[in-house]
Short mmCIF file of C-alpha atoms in Angstrom, two decimals:
data_model
loop_
_atom_site.label_atom_id
_atom_site.label_comp_id
_atom_site.label_asym_id
_atom_site.label_seq_id
_atom_site.Cartn_x
_atom_site.Cartn_y
_atom_site.Cartn_z
CA LYS S 1 -16.09 20.70 15.01
CA LYS S 2 -12.58 19.44 14.38
CA LYS S 3 -13.48 15.96 15.60
CA LYS S 4 -16.60 15.93 13.44
CA LYS S 5 -14.62 17.06 10.40
CA LYS S 6 -12.02 14.39 11.11
CA LYS S 7 -14.67 11.68 11.25
CA MET S 8 -16.25 12.92 8.03
CA LEU S 9 -12.88 12.87 6.24
CA TRP S 10 -12.20 9.38 7.61
CA ALA S 11 -15.57 8.12 6.35
CA ALA S 12 -15.26 9.88 2.99
CA THR S 13 -11.80 8.52 2.23
CA HIS S 14 -12.92 4.99 3.10
CA ALA S 15 -15.99 5.33 0.88
CA VAL S 16 -13.88 6.53 -2.05
CA LEU S 17 -11.39 3.72 -1.42
CA LEU S 18 -14.17 1.12 -1.50
CA LEU S 19 -15.74 2.52 -4.66
CA ALA S 20 -12.37 2.76 -6.39
CA ALA S 21 -11.57 -0.86 -5.51
CA VAL S 22 -14.84 -2.21 -6.89
CA PHE S 23 -14.84 0.00 -9.99
CA SER S 24 -11.22 -0.75 -10.92
CA ASP S 25 -11.77 -4.49 -10.53
CA ARG S 26 -14.82 -4.42 -12.80
CA LEU S 27 -12.99 -2.29 -15.34
CA VAL S 28 -9.86 -4.44 -15.46
CA PHE S 29 -11.39 -7.90 -15.28
CA GLU S 30 -14.78 -7.48 -16.97
CA VAL S 31 -14.62 -4.54 -19.39
CA LEU S 32 -11.16 -4.23 -20.89
CA GLN S 33 -10.15 -6.72 -23.57
CA SER S 34 -6.67 -5.61 -24.64
CA ARG S 35 -3.96 -7.41 -22.69
CA PHE S 36 -1.80 -4.28 -22.76
CA LEU S 37 -4.60 -2.07 -21.42
CA VAL S 38 -5.45 -4.60 -18.72
CA ALA S 39 -1.82 -4.60 -17.52
CA VAL S 40 -1.54 -0.81 -17.56
CA VAL S 41 -4.88 -0.10 -15.86
CA ASP S 42 -4.26 -2.89 -13.35
CA ASN S 43 -0.99 -1.26 -12.33
CA VAL S 44 -2.56 2.20 -12.16
CA SER S 45 -5.29 0.68 -9.96
CA HIS S 46 -2.66 -0.59 -7.54
CA ALA S 47 -1.26 2.94 -7.31
CA LEU S 48 -4.73 4.41 -6.87
CA LEU S 49 -5.74 2.08 -4.05
CA GLY S 50 -2.40 2.45 -2.28
CA GLY S 51 -2.67 6.24 -2.46
CA LEU S 52 -6.29 6.30 -1.32
CA ALA S 53 -5.57 3.96 1.58
CA TRP S 54 -2.79 6.26 2.73
CA ALA S 55 -4.99 9.33 2.19
CA ALA S 56 -7.36 7.75 4.73
CA VAL S 57 -4.43 7.46 7.15
CA GLU S 58 -3.57 11.14 6.64
CA ALA S 59 -7.22 12.13 7.11
CA HIS S 60 -7.25 10.38 10.46
CA SER S 61 -3.86 11.48 11.78
CA GLN S 62 -3.53 15.12 10.69
CA ARG S 63 -0.21 15.26 12.52
CA GLU S 64 1.73 17.62 10.28
CA VAL S 65 1.46 21.39 10.09
CA SER S 66 2.09 21.40 6.34
CA ARG S 67 -0.41 19.60 4.13
CA TRP S 68 2.29 19.22 1.50
CA TYR S 69 3.90 16.56 3.68
CA SER S 70 0.66 14.59 3.48
CA VAL S 71 0.54 15.01 -0.30
CA TRP S 72 4.13 13.84 -0.74
CA ARG S 73 3.65 10.82 1.52
CA THR S 74 0.47 9.85 -0.32
CA ALA S 75 2.26 10.13 -3.68
CA ILE S 76 5.17 8.01 -2.41
CA VAL S 77 2.84 5.25 -1.21
CA ALA S 78 0.96 5.28 -4.52
CA LEU S 79 4.19 5.00 -6.52
CA ALA S 80 5.59 2.30 -4.23
CA SER S 81 2.43 0.22 -4.63
CA SER S 82 2.74 0.55 -8.39
CA PHE S 83 6.48 -0.13 -8.51
CA LEU S 84 6.03 -3.49 -6.80
CA ASP S 85 5.07 -4.84 -10.22
CA LEU S 86 8.58 -4.10 -11.51
CA ASP S 87 9.68 -7.39 -9.98
CA HIS S 88 7.75 -9.12 -12.78
CA PHE S 89 10.25 -7.67 -15.23
CA ALA S 90 13.18 -8.42 -12.93
CA ALA S 91 12.09 -12.07 -12.67
CA ALA S 92 11.60 -12.26 -16.44
CA ARG S 93 14.98 -10.54 -16.99
CA SER S 94 13.33 -8.54 -19.72
CA TRP S 95 11.32 -5.35 -20.22
CA SER S 96 8.94 -7.33 -22.42
CA LEU S 97 5.38 -7.17 -21.09
CA GLN S 98 4.66 -10.57 -22.61
CA GLY S 99 7.60 -12.09 -20.76
CA ALA S 100 6.61 -10.41 -17.49
CA LEU S 101 3.08 -11.79 -17.73
CA ALA S 102 4.20 -15.30 -18.67
CA LEU S 103 6.13 -16.10 -15.50
CA PRO S 104 5.48 -19.62 -14.13
CA THR S 105 5.21 -18.29 -10.56
CA ARG S 106 4.73 -14.93 -8.90
CA PRO S 107 7.93 -12.91 -8.34
CA LEU S 108 9.58 -12.48 -4.94
CA LEU S 109 8.05 -9.15 -3.86
CA HIS S 110 4.57 -10.61 -4.36
CA SER S 111 5.12 -12.98 -1.45
CA SER S 112 3.19 -11.69 1.55
CA LEU S 113 5.71 -13.25 3.94
CA VAL S 114 8.55 -11.41 2.22
CA GLY S 115 6.53 -8.19 2.33
CA LEU S 116 5.80 -8.68 6.03
CA ALA S 117 9.49 -9.30 6.72
CA LEU S 118 10.44 -6.08 4.91
CA VAL S 119 7.91 -4.04 6.87
CA ALA S 120 8.94 -5.61 10.19
CA GLY S 121 12.61 -5.02 9.45
CA MET S 122 11.97 -1.38 8.57
CA ALA S 123 9.83 -0.87 11.68
CA VAL S 124 12.68 -2.14 13.86
CA ALA S 125 15.42 -0.21 12.08
CA TRP S 126 13.62 3.08 11.39
CA PRO S 127 13.72 4.54 14.93
CA HIS S 128 17.52 4.24 14.71
CA ILE S 129 17.71 5.71 11.19
CA GLN S 130 15.30 8.61 11.71
CA PRO S 131 17.61 10.69 13.98
CA PHE S 132 20.22 10.86 11.20
CA LEU S 133 17.67 12.54 8.92
CA GLY S 134 17.22 15.44 11.31
CA ARG S 135 14.28 17.80 11.30
CA SER S 136 14.24 17.99 7.51
CA GLY S 137 13.41 14.28 7.38
CA SER S 138 10.79 14.32 10.14
CA TRP S 139 7.99 14.12 7.55
CA LEU S 140 9.21 10.60 6.73
CA ARG S 141 8.65 9.41 10.30
CA PRO S 142 5.79 7.07 9.25
CA ALA S 143 7.94 5.37 6.57
CA PRO S 144 7.34 1.82 7.94
CA ALA S 145 3.58 2.44 7.95
CA MET S 146 3.86 3.81 4.40
CA LEU S 147 5.66 0.67 3.26
CA LEU S 148 3.00 -1.47 4.95
CA CYS S 149 0.26 0.43 3.13
CA ALA S 150 1.95 0.08 -0.27
CA VAL S 151 2.71 -3.63 0.09
CA ALA S 152 -0.52 -4.69 1.80
CA SER S 153 -2.84 -2.79 -0.56
CA HIS S 154 -1.07 -4.39 -3.54
CA HIS S 155 -1.11 -7.90 -2.10
CA LEU S 156 -4.72 -7.64 -0.95
CA ARG S 157 -5.88 -6.54 -4.39
CA ASP S 158 -4.13 -9.55 -5.93
CA SER S 159 -5.38 -11.90 -3.22
CA TRP S 160 -9.04 -12.25 -4.27
CA ARG S 161 -7.93 -13.69 -7.60
CA ARG S 162 -4.77 -15.57 -6.67
CA GLY S 163 -4.76 -15.76 -2.89
CA LEU S 164 -2.09 -14.42 -0.55
CA TRP S 165 1.13 -16.06 -1.68
CA LEU S 166 3.14 -17.28 1.33
CA TRP S 167 6.52 -18.07 -0.25
CA PRO S 168 8.87 -19.71 0.81
CA VAL S 169 6.11 -21.98 2.10
CA ASP S 170 4.86 -21.86 -1.53
CA TRP S 171 1.21 -21.84 -0.50
CA SER S 172 -1.57 -19.44 -1.43
CA LEU S 173 -4.21 -18.48 1.12
CA PRO S 174 -7.58 -17.98 -0.63
CA VAL S 175 -9.28 -14.65 0.05
CA PRO S 176 -12.97 -14.24 -0.97
CA TYR S 177 -13.84 -10.91 -2.56
CA PRO S 178 -15.93 -9.58 0.39
CA LEU S 179 -13.09 -10.41 2.78
CA TYR S 180 -10.63 -8.60 0.50
CA LEU S 181 -12.76 -5.47 0.63
CA LEU S 182 -13.12 -5.71 4.40
CA LEU S 183 -9.36 -6.09 4.90
CA LEU S 184 -8.74 -3.17 2.56
CA MET S 185 -11.06 -1.01 4.66
CA LEU S 186 -9.22 -2.04 7.84
CA LEU S 187 -5.76 -1.36 6.36
CA PRO S 188 -5.69 2.41 7.13
CA SER S 189 -6.42 1.69 10.81
CA LEU S 190 -3.55 -0.80 10.94
CA CYS S 191 -1.24 1.74 9.28
CA CYS S 192 -2.25 4.36 11.85
CA LEU S 193 -1.37 1.94 14.63
CA VAL S 194 2.05 1.21 13.10
CA TRP S 195 2.65 4.95 12.66
CA VAL S 196 1.96 5.57 16.35
CA ARG S 197 4.12 2.67 17.52
CA VAL S 198 7.10 3.65 15.34
CA SER S 199 6.73 7.33 16.30
CA GLU S 200 6.91 6.35 19.98
CA GLY S 201 10.01 4.31 19.26
CA THR S 202 11.61 7.20 17.38
CA THR S 203 10.87 9.60 20.23
CA THR S 204 12.40 7.20 22.75
CA THR S 205 15.52 6.75 20.62
CA THR S 206 16.11 10.46 20.14
CA THR S 207 15.64 11.43 23.80
#
């Protein structure tokens, strides 16, 4: 029964993720007219997809005794996916939405190579950082996988319109819409794999 429930949760979270992706894209790019509303709903959509993608990871893993840990991790991933857009304002050196949207190029954190480097660096360093957090910080064990989920979900959602930006190569890899949806559906599985790998590394470091 537990395995069946796990599979049902896994399928349900993926279905909701897919529907949310398609609906938010239609809403932002076909329905809304106000530039301000488009920017706000677009950012909220990034948070929604990041959170749902991580919810699928939690539905599959079910590692923690307390469900609140799952809720907090999901909220952190959602916020991180949303906060990536703050680099627009940093690059514009202004809190003006008009200035943030008028940048000649995408800001640094929107480079998929930079994002990959950040995730890889965290995955290498985290097993050595985790022991200092003690038992109270054990719920943050999948932090590298959480960062991957936040960054990848954001970049993938941008990719079907602008491609995956590979700065400093300064080249964008085109991603057709069906491929974007497929990669988004595969993202939770990749995050689960990273979680397992980093957890093994943490266990080895602490023993």
